[in-house]
PDB file of C-alpha atoms in Angstrom:
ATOM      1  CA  UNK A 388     -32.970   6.698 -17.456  1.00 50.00           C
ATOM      2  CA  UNK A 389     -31.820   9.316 -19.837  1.00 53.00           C
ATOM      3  CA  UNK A 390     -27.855   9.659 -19.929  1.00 52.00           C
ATOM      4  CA  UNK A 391     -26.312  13.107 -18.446  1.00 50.00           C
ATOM      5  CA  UNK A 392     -26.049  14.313 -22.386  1.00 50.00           C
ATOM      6  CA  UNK A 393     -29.795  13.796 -23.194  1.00 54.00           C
ATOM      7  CA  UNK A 394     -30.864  15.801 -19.558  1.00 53.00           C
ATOM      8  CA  UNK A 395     -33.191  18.412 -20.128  1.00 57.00           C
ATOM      9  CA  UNK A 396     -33.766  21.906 -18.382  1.00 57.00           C
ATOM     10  CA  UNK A 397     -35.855  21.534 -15.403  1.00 56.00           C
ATOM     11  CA  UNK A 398     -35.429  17.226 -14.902  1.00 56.00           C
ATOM     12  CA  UNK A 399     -33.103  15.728 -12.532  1.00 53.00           C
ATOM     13  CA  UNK A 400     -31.114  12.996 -13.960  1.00 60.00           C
ATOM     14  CA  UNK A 401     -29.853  10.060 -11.000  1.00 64.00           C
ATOM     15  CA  UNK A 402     -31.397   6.775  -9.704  1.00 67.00           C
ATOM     16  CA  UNK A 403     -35.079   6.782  -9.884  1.00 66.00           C
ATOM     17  CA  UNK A 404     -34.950   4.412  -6.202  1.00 77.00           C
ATOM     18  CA  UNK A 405     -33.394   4.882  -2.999  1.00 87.00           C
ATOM     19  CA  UNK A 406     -32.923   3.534   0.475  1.00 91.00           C
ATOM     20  CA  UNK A 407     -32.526   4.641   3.690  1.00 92.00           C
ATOM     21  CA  UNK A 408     -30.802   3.480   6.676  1.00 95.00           C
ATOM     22  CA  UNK A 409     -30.123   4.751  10.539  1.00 94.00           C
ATOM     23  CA  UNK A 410     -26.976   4.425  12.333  1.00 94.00           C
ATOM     24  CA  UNK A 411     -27.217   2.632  15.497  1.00 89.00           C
ATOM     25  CA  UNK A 412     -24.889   3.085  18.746  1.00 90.00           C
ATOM     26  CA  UNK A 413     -22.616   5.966  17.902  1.00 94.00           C
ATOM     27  CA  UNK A 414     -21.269   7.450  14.783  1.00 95.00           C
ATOM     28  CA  UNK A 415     -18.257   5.372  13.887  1.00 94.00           C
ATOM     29  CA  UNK A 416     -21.178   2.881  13.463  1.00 96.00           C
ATOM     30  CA  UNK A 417     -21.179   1.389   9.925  1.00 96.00           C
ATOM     31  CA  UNK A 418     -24.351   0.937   8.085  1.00 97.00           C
ATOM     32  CA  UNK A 419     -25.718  -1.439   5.551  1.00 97.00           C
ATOM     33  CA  UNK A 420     -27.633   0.244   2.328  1.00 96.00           C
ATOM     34  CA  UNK A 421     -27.663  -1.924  -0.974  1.00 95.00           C
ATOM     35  CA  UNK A 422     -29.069   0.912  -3.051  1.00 93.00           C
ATOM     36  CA  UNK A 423     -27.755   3.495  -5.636  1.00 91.00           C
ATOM     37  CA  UNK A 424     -29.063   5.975  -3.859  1.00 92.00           C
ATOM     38  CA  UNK A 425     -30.128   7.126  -0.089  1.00 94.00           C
ATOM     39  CA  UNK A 426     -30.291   8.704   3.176  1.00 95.00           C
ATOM     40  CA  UNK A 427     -28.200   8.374   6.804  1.00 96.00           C
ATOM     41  CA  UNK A 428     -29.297   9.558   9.542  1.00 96.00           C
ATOM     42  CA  UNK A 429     -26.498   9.457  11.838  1.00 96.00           C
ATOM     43  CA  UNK A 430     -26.355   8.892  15.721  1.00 94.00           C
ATOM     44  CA  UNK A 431     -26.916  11.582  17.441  1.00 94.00           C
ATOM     45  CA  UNK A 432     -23.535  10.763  19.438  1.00 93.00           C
ATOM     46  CA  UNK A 433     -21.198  13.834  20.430  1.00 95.00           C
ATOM     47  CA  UNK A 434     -18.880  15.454  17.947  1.00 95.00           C
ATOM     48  CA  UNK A 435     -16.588  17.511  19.387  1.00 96.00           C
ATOM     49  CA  UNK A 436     -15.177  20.931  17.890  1.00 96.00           C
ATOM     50  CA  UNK A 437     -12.823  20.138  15.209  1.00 94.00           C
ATOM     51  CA  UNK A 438     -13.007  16.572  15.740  1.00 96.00           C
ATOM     52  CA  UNK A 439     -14.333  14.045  12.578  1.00 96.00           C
ATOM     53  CA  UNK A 440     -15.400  10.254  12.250  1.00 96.00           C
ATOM     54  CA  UNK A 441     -15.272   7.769   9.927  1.00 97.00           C
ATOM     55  CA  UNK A 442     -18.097   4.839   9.113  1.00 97.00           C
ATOM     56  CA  UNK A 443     -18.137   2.119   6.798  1.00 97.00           C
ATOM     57  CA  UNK A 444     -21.512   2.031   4.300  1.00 97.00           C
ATOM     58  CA  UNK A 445     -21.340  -1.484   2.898  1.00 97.00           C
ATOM     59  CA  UNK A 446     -23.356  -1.342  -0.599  1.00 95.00           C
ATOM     60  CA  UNK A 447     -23.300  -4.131  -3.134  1.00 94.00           C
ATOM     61  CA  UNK A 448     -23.565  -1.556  -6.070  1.00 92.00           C
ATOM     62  CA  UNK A 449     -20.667  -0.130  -5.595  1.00 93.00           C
ATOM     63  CA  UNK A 450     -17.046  -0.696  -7.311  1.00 92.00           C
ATOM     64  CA  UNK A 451     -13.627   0.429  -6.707  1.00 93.00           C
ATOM     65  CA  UNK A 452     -13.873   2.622  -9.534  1.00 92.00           C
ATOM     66  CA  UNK A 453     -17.203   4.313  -8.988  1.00 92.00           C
ATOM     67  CA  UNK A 454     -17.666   7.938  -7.558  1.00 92.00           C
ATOM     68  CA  UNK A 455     -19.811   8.810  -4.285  1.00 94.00           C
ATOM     69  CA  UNK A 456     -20.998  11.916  -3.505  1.00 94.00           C
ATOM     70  CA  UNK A 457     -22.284  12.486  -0.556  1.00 95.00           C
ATOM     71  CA  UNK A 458     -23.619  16.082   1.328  1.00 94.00           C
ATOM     72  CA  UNK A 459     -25.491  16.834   4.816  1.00 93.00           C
ATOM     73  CA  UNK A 460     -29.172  16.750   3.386  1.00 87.00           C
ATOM     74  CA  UNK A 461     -30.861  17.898   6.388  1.00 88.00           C
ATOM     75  CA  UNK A 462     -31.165  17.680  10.465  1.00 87.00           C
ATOM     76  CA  UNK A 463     -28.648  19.527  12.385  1.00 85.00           C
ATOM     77  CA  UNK A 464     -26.614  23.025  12.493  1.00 90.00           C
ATOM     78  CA  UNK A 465     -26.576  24.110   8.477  1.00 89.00           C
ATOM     79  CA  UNK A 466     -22.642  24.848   7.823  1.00 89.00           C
ATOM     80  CA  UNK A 467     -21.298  22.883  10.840  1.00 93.00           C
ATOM     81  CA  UNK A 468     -20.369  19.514   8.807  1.00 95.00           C
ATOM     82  CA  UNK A 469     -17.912  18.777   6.242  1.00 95.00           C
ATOM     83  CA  UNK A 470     -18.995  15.586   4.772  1.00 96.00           C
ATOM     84  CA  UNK A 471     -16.736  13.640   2.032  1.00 97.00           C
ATOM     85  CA  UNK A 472     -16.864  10.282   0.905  1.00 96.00           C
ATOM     86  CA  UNK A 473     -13.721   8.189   0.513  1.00 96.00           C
ATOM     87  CA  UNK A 474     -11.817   4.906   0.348  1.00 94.00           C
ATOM     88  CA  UNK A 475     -13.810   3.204  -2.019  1.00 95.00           C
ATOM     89  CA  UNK A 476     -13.938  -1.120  -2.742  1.00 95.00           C
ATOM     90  CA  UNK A 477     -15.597  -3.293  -3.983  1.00 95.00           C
ATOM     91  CA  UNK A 478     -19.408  -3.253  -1.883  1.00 96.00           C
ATOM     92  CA  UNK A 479     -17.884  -0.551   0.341  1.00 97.00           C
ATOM     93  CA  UNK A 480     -17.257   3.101   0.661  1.00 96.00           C
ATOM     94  CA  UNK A 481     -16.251   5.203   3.717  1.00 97.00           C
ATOM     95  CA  UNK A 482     -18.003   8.009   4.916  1.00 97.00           C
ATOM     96  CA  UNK A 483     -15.960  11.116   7.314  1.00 97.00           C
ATOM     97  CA  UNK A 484     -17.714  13.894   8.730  1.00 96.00           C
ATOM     98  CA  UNK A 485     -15.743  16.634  10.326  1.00 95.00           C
ATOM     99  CA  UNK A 486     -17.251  19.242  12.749  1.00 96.00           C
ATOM    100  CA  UNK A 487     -16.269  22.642  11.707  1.00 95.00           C
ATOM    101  CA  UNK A 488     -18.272  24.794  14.140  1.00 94.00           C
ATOM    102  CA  UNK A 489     -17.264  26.239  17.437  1.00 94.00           C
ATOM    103  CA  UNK A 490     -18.852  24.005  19.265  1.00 94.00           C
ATOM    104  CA  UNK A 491     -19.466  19.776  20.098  1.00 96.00           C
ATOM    105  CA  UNK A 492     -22.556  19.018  18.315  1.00 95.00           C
ATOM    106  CA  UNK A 493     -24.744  16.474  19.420  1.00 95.00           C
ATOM    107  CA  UNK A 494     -27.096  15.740  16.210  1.00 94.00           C
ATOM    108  CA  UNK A 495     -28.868  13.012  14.308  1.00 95.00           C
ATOM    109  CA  UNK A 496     -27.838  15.011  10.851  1.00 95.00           C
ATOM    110  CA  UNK A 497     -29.096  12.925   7.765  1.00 96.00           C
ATOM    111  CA  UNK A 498     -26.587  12.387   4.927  1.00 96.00           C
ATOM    112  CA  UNK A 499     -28.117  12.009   1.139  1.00 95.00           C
ATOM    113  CA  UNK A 500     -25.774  10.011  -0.855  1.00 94.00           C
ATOM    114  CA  UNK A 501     -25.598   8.466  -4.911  1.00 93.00           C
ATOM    115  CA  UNK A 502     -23.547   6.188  -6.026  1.00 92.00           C
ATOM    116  CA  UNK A 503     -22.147   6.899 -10.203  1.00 89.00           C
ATOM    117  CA  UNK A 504     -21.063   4.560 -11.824  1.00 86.00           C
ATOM    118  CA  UNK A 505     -17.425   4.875 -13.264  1.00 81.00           C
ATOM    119  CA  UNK A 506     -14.644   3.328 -15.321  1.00 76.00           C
ATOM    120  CA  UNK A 507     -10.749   2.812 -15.127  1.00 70.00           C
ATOM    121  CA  UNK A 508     -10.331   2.826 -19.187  1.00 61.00           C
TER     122      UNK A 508
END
């Protein structure tokens, strides 16, 4: 995989594999994806106006001093989630999603997520 510095107009430059995984129960459920990369479709549980929850992804890849990004990739009201990831370990990050709209929202919205790797010196 080419480094960020040798990218080139028009290629993408990230993990060439993914995963996906799908919350069960409701979504405070944590989920299990050992992969750099991936997709989460959520529960399709109630989120009530101004109201946000917090899950556990438990990945292997991932260290303490990595950096997650994470954005609502599809499913569900555009513009109604604010999505951050947060409280990162060793094979664990956590993932909070905050209902911004008007409204309780009752959607299976799927998350996209990679995992870069990063450095404390």
């Amino acid at each position: 995989m080419a480094s960020i510095f040798e990218a080139t107009a028009g290629k993408l430059v990230g993990p060439a594999k993914g995963g996906t995984v799908t919350q069960g129960t409701s979504k405070s459920t944590g989920v299990t994806l050992n992969a750099a990369s991936g997709q989460i479709t959520m529960d399709d549980d109630a989120l009530a106006a101004g109201v946000e929850v917090s899950f556990t992804v438990t990945n292997s890849l991932v260290a303490a001093t990595d950096v997650v990004v994470v954005n609502h990739g599809s499913a569900g009201t555009a513009g109604a989630y604010l999505v951050q990831a947060n409280t990162l370990a060793a094979g664990s990050f956590k993932i909070t999603v905050s209902n911004v709209s008007a409204g309780a929202l009752s959607e299976a919205i799927v998350l996209n997520f990679v995992a870069l790797k990063g450095a404390s010196s």
